CSV table of C-alpha atoms and ligand atoms in Angstrom, one decimal:
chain,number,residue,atom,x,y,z
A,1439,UNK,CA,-14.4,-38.9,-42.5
A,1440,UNK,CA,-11.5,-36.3,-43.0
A,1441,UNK,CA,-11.2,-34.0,-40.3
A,1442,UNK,CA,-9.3,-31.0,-40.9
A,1443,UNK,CA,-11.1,-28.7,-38.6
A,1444,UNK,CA,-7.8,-26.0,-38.8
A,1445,UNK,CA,-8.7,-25.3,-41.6
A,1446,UNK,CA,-12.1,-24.5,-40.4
A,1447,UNK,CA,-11.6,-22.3,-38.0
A,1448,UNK,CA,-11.6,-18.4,-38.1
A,1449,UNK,CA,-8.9,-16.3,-39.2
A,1450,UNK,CA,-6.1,-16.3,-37.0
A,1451,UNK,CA,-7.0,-18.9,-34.8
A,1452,UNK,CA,-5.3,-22.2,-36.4
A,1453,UNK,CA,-1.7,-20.7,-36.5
A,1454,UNK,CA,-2.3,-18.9,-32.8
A,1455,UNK,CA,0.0,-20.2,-30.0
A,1456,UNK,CA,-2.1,-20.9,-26.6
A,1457,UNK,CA,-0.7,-18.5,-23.6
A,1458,UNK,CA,1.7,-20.5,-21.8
A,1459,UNK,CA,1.1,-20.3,-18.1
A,1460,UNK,CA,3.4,-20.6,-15.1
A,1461,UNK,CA,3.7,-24.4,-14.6
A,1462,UNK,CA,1.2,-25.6,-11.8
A,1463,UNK,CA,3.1,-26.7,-8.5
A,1464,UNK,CA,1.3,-30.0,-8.6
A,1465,UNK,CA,2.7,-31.0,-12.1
A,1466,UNK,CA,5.8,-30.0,-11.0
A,1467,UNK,CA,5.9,-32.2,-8.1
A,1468,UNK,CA,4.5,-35.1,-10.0
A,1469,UNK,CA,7.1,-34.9,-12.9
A,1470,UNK,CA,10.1,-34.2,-10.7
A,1471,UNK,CA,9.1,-36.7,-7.7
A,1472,UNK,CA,9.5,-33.7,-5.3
A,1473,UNK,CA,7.3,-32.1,-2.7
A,1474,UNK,CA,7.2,-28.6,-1.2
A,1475,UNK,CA,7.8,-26.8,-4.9
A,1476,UNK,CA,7.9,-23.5,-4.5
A,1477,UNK,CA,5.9,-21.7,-7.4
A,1478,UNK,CA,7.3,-18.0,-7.9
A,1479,UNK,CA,6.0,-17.9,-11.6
A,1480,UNK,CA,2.8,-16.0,-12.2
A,1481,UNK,CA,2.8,-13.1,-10.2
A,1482,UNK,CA,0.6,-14.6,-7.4
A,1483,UNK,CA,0.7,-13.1,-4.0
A,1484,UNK,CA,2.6,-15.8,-1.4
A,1485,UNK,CA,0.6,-14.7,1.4
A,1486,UNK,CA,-2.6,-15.5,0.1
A,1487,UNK,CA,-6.3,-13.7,0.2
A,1488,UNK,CA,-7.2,-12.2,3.7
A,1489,UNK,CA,-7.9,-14.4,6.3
A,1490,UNK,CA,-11.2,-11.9,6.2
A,1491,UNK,CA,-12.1,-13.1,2.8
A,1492,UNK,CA,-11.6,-16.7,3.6
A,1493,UNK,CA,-13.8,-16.6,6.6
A,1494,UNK,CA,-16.1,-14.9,4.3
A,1495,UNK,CA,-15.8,-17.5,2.1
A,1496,UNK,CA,-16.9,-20.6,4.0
A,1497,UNK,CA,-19.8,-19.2,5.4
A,1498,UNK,CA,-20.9,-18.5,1.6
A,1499,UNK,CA,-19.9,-21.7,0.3
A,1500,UNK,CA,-23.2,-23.3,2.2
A,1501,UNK,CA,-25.4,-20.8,1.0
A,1502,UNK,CA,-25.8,-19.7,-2.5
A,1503,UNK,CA,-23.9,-22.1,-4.8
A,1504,UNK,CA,-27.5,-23.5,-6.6
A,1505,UNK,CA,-28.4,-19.6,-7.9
A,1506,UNK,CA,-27.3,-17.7,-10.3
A,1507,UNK,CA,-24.9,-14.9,-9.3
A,1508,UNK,CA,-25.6,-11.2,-9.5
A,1509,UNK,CA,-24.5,-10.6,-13.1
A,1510,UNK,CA,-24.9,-6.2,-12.3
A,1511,UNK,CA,-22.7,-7.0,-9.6
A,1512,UNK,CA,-24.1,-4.7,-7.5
A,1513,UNK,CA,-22.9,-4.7,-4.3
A,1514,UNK,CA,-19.2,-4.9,-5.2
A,1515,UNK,CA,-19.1,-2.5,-8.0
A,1516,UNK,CA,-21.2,0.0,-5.2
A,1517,UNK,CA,-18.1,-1.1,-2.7
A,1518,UNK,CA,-15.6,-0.4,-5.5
A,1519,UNK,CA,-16.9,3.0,-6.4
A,1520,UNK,CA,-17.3,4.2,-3.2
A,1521,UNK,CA,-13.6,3.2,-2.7
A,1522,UNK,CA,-12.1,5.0,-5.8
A,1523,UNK,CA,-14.6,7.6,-6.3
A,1524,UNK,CA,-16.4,6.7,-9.7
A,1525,UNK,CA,-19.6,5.7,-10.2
A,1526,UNK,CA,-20.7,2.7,-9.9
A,1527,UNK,CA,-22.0,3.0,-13.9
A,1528,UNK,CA,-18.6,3.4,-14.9
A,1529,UNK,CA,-17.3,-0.2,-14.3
A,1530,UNK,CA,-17.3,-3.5,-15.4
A,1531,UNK,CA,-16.3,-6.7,-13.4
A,1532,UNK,CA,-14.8,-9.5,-15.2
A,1533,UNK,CA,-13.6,-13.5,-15.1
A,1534,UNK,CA,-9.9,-11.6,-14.0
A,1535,UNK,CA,-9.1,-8.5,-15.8
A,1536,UNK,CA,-7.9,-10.4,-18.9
A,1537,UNK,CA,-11.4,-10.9,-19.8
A,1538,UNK,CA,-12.2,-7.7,-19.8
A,1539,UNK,CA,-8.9,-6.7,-22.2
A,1540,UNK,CA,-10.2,-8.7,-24.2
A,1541,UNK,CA,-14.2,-7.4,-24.3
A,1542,UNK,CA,-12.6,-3.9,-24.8
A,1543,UNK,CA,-10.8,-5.4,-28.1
A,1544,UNK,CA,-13.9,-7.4,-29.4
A,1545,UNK,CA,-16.1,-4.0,-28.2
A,1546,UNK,CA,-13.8,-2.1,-30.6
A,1547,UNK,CA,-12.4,-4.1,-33.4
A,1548,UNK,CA,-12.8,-6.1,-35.9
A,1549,UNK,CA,-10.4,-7.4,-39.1
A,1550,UNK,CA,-10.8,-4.0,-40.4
A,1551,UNK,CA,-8.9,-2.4,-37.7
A,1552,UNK,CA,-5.6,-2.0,-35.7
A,1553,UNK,CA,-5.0,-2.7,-32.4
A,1554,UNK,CA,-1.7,-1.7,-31.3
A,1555,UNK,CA,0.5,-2.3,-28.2
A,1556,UNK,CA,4.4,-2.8,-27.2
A,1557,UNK,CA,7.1,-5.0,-27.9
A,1558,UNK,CA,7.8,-6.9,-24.7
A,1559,UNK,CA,4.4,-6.1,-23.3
A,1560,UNK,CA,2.0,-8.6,-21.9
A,1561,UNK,CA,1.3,-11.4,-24.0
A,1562,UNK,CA,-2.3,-11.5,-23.8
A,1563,UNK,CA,-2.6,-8.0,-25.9
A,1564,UNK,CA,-1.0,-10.4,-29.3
A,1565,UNK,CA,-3.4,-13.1,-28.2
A,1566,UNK,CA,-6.5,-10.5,-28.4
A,1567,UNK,CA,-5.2,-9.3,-31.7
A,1568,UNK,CA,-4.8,-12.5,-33.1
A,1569,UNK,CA,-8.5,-13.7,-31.8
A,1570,UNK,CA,-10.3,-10.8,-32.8
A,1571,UNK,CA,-8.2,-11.0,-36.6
A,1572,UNK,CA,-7.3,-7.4,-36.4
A,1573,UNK,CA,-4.1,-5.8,-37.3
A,1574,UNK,CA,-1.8,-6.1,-34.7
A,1575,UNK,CA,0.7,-3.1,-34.4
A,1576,UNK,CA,3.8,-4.0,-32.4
A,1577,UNK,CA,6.1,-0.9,-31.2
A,1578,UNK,CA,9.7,-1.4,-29.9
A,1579,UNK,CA,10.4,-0.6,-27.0
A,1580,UNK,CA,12.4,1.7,-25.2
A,1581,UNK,CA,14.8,0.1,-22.4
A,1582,UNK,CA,12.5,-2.9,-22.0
A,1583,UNK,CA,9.4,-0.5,-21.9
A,1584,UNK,CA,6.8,1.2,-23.9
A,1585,UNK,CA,7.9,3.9,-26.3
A,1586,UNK,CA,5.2,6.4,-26.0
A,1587,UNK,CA,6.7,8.9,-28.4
A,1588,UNK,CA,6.8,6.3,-31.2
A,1589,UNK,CA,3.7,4.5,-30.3
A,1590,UNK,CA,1.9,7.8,-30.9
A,1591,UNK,CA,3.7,8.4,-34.0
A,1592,UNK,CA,2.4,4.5,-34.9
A,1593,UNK,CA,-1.2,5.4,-34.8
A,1594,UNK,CA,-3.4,4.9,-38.0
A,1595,UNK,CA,-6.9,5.9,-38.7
A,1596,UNK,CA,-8.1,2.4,-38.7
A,1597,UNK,CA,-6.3,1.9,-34.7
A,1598,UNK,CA,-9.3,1.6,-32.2
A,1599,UNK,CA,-7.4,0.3,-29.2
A,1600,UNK,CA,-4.1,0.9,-27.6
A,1601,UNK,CA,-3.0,-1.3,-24.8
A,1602,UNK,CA,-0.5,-0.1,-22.2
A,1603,UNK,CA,0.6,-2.1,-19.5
A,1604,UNK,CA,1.6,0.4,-16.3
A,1605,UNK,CA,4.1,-1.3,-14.9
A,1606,UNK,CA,4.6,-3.6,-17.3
A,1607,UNK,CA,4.8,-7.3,-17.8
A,1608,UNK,CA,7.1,-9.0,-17.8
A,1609,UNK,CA,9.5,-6.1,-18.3
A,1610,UNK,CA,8.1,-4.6,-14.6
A,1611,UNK,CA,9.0,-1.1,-16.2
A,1612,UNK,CA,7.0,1.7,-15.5
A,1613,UNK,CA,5.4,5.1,-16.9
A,1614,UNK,CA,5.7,8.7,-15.2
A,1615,UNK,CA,2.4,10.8,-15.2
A,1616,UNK,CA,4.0,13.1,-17.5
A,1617,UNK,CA,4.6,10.9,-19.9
A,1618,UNK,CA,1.7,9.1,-20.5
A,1619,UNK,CA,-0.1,12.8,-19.8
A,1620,UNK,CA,1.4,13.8,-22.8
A,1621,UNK,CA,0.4,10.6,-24.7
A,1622,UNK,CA,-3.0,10.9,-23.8
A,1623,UNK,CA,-3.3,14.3,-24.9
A,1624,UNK,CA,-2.1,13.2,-28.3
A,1625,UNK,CA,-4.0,10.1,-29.3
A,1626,UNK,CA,-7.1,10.8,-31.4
A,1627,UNK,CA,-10.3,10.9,-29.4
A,1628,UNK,CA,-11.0,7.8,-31.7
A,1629,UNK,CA,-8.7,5.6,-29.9
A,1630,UNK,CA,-9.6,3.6,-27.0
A,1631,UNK,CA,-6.6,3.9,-24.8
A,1632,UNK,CA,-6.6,0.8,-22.4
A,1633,UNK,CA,-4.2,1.3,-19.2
A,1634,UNK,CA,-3.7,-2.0,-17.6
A,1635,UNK,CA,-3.0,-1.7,-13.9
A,1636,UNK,CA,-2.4,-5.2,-12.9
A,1637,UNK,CA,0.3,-4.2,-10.2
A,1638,UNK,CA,-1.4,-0.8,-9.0
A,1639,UNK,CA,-1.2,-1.5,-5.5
A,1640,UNK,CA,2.4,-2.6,-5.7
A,1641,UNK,CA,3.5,0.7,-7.1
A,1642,UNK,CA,5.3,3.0,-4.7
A,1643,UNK,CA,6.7,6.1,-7.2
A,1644,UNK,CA,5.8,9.2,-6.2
A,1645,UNK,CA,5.2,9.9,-10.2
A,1646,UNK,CA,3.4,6.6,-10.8
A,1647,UNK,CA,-0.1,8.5,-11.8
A,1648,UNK,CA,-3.8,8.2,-10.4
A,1649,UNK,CA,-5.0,7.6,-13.6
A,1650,UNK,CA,-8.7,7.6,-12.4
A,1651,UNK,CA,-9.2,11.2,-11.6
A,1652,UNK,CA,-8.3,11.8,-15.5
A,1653,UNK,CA,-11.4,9.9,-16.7
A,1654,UNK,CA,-13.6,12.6,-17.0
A,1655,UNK,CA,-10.7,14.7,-19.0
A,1656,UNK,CA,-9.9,11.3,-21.1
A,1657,UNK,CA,-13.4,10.2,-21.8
A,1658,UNK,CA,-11.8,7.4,-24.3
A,1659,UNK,CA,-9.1,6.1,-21.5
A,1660,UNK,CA,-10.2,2.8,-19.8
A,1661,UNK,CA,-8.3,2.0,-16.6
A,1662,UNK,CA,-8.3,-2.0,-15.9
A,1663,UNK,CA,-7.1,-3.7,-12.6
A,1664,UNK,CA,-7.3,-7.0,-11.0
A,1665,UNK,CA,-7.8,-9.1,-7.4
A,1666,UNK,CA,-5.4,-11.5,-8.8
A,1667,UNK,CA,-2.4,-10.0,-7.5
A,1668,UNK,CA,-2.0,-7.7,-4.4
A,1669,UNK,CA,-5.3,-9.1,-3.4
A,1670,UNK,CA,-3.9,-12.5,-3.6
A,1671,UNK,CA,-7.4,-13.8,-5.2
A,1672,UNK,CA,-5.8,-15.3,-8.8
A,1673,UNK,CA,-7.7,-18.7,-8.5
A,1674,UNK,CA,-10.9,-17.0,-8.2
A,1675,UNK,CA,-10.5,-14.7,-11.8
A,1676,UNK,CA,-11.9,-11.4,-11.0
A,1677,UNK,CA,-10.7,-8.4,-12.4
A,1678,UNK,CA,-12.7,-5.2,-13.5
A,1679,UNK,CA,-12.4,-1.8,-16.1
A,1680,UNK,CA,-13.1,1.5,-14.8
A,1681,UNK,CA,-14.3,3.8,-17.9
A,1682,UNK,CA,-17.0,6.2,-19.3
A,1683,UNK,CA,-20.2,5.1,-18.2
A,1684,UNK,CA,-20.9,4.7,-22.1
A,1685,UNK,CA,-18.1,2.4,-22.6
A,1686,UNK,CA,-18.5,0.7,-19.5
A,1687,UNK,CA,-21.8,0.1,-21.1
A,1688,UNK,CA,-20.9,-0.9,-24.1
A,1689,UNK,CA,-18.7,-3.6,-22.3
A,1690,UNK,CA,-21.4,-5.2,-19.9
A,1691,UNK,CA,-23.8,-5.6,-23.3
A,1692,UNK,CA,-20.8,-7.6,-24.3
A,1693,UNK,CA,-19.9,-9.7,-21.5
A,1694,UNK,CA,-21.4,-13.1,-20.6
A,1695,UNK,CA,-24.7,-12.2,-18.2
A,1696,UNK,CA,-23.1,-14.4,-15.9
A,1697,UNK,CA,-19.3,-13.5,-16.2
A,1698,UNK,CA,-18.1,-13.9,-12.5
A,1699,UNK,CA,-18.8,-16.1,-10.0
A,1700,UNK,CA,-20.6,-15.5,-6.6
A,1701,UNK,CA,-17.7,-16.6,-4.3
A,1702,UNK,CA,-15.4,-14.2,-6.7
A,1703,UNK,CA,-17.8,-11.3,-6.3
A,1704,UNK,CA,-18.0,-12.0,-2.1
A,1705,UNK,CA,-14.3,-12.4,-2.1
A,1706,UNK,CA,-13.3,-9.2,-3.8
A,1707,UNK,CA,-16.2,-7.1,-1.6
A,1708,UNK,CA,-14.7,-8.4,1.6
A,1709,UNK,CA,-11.2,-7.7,0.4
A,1710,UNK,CA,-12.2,-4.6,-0.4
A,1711,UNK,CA,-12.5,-4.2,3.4
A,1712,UNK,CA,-9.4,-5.2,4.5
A,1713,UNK,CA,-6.9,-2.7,3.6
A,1714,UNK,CA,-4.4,-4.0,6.5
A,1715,UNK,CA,-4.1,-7.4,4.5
A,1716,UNK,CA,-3.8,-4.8,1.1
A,1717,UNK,CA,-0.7,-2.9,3.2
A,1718,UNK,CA,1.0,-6.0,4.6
A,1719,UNK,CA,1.2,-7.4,1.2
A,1720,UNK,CA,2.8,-4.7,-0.2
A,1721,UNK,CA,5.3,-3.9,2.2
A,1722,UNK,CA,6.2,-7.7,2.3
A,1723,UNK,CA,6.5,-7.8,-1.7
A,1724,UNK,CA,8.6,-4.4,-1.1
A,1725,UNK,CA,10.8,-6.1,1.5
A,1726,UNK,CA,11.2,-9.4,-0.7
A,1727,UNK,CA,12.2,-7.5,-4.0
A,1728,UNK,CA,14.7,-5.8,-2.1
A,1729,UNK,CA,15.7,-9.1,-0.9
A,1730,UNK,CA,16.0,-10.6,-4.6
A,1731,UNK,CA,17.6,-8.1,-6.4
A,1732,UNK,CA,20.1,-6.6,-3.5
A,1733,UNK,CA,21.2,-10.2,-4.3
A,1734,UNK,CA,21.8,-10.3,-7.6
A,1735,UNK,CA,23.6,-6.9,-6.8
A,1736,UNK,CA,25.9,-8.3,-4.4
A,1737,UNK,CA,26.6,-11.1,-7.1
A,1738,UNK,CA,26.7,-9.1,-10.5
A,1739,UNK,CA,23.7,-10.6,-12.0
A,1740,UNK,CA,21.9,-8.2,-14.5
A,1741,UNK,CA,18.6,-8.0,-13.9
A,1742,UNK,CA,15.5,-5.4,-15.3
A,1743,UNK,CA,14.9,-3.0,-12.4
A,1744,UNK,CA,10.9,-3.7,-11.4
A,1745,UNK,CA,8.1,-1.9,-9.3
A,1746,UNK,CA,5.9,-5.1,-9.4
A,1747,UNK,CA,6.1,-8.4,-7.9
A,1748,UNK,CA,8.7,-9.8,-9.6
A,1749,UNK,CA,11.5,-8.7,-11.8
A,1750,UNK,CA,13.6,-10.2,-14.9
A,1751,UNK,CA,17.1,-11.5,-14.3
A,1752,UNK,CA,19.1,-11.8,-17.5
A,1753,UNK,CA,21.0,-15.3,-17.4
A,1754,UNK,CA,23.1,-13.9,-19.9
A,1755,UNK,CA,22.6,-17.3,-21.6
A,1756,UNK,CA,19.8,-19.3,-23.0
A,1757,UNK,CA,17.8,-19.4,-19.7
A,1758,UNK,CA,15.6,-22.9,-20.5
A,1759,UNK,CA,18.3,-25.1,-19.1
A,1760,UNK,CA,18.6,-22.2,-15.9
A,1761,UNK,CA,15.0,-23.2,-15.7
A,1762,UNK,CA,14.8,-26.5,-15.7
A,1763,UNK,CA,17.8,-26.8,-13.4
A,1764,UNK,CA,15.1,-24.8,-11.3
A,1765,UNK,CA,12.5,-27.0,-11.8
A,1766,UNK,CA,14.6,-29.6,-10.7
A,1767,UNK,CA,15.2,-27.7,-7.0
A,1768,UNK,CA,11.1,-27.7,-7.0
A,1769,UNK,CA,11.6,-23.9,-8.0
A,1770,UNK,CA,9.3,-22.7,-11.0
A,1771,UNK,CA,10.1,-19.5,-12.7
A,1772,UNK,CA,8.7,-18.6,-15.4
A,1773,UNK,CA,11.0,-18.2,-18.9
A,1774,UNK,CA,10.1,-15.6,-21.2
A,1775,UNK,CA,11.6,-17.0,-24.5
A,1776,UNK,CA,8.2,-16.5,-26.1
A,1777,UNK,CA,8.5,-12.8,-25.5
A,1778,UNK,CA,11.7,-12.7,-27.4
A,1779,UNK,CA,13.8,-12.4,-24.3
A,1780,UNK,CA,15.6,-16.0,-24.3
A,1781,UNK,CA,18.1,-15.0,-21.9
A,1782,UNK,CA,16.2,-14.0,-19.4
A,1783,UNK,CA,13.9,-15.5,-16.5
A,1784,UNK,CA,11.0,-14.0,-15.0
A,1785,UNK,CA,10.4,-14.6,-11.1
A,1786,UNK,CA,7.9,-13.7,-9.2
A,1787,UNK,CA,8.5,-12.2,-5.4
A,1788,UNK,CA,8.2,-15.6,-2.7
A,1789,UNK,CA,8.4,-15.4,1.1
A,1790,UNK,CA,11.7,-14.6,2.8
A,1791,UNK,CA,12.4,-18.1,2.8
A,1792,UNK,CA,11.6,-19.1,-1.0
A,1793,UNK,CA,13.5,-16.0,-1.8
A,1794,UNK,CA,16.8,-17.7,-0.4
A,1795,UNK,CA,16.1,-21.0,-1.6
A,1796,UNK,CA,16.2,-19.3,-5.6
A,1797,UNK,CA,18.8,-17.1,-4.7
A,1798,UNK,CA,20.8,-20.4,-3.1
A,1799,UNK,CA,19.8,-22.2,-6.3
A,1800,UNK,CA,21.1,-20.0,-9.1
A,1801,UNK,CA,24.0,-19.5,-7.2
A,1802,UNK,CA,25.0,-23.5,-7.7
A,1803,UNK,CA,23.3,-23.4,-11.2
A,1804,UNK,CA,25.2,-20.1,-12.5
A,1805,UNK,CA,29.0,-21.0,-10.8
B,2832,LIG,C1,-1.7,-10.8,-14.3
B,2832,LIG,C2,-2.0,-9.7,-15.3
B,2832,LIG,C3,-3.2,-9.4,-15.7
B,2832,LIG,C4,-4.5,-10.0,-15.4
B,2832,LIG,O1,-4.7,-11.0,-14.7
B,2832,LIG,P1,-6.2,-11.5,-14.3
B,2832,LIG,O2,-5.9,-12.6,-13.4
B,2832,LIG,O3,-6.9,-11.9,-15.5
B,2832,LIG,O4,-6.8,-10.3,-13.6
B,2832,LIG,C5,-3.4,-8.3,-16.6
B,2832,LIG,N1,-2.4,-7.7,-17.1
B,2832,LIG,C6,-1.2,-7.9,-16.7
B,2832,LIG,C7,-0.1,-7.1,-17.3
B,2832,LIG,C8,-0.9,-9.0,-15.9
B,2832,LIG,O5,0.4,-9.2,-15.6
């Protein structure tokens, strides 16, 4: 029999390209013959979960692994309300935020809509589109971030969802409350407006807004964050969407019943707790960007000032051999040629000591 099952498959799916992740440090070490890779390529937090969570952890691990988990989520969304003052209605947990960017996209759209967001902005937003078979609506950008002005000016009447990535990645620019204030009050009431807030903690701007408290004056804004990052909990893919209770609704009638996993949900209740780990984190990550890019300073390497946990240095050259050479050292960055930025190399914030080792390492690569 002739297979052809591309030509089976649903609109945009047989000409999509899979998202690339940050190589794992295993591979790495397996394909290079090295040990002690150091992986600064996905954003991940180098000092790990809590030791709170992890204690957590093994004494679940015994327990409850034959049920089902709680698919309300109940005890973590009541933690997570009670912590940034919604209710507990208005959110949805999901596998890692990503999953629920993409339920608010399928929620939303179909092939006879739009779905707009930046150029340079996270690559998962394309992916969606792509999935879904909507129109995708890509805006320039503005100094390696979103263009609000002219993403306004983009919308259509068939657009049902506008994703924003605050800071962005993996540009790590930013948006000021006024700007995206002003936005907000523009967009037609018809247009889900999804801020993704990956890198919330990690924002110290005395601008940067508390988009929450404007949920009840933007009743089609959805605000999305993760435990991936700050929390340091990526391996265990939980994420969640605060919204209007009726699209929050909407959402969870879309979602798998049994989206997230029981050790995810314990984990993210008990990090919840442990706003020491949450601080630490964040100052370190403060500390270590400082570290990175007052080094490129000192050497006069252009880089894309960032308020995440990483930043973008520009190579000024096609960056895949810069990466490899990396690779080589048992240092994986991540290259960001498939967001039209050849020339530069996204890297992620490491401890102190990783830090010097990539600094070290471009140094010889880039004489
Ligand atoms: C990392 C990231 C996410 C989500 O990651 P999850 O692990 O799925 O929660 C979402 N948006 C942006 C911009 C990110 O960088």
């Amino acid at each position: 029999m002739d297979c052809n099952f591309s030509a089976l498959a649903c609109g945009g799916i047989s000409d999509l390209q899979a998202y690339q992740p940050g190589k794992p440090i295993e591979e790495v070490e397996r394909e290079y013959g090295i040990s002690h890779a150091a992986k600064l390529a996905s954003n991940e937090n180098p000092l790990g979960p809590s030791p709170l969570v992890l204690e957590t952890l093994r004494g679940h691990i015994d327990k409850n692994l034959a049920l089902y988990p709680d698919g309300g989520a109940y005890r973590l969304k009541q933690a997570l309300a009670a912590k940034l003052g919604v209710a507990p209605q208005q959110i949805t947990v999901s596998n890692g935020s990503n999953e629920v960017l993409e339920l608010v996209a399928r929620v939303f759209t179909d092939a006879s809509h739009s779905l707009m967001y930046s150029q340079y902005a996270f690559l998962v937003y394309p992916l969606v589109a792509k999935v879904i078979g909507a129109r995708a609506i890509e805006v320039p950008a503005k100094d390696w971030g979103h263009d609000l002005e002219a993403m306004q000016a983009a919308v259509t009447a068939d657009t049902r969802v506008i994703f924003i990535a605050n800071p962005n990645n993996p540009t790590g620019t930013w948006l000021r409350e006024s700007e995206l204030r002003n936005f907000l009050d523009k967009v037609p009431g018809h247009v889900i407006v999804v801020l993704d807030e990956a890198y919330f903690e990690y924002v110290d701007e005395a601008d940067y807004p508390d988009t929450l408290k404007w949920l009840p004056e933007y009743p089609n804004l959805v605000v999305t964050r993760t435990f991936s990052k700050a929390y340091g909990l990526a391996g265990l893919r939980i994420g969640y969407a605060v919204s209007h209770a009726q699209i929050a609704d909407l959402l969870n009638r879309a979602r798998e019943p049994f989206n997230v996993n029981s050790l995810a949900l314990i984990a993210a209740e008990t990090a919840l707790q442990d706003e020491t780990h949450l601080q630490f984190s964040v100052k370190a990550n403060r500390v270590g960007l400082q570290q990175l890019t007052g080094a490129c300073v000192e050497r006069g390497w252009e880089f894309i000032p960032s308020v995440g946990n990483f930043f973008c240095l520009n190579t000024q050259r096609n960056a895949a051999q810069i990466y490899d050479s990396l690779l080589r050292r048992g240092l994986i960055v991540r290259p960001v040629a498939n967001y039209q930025m050849p020339q530069h190399l996204r890297i992620s914030v490491g401890l102190e000591e990783q830090n010097v080792s990539l600094i070290n390492a471009l140094e010889e690569i880039l004489r």
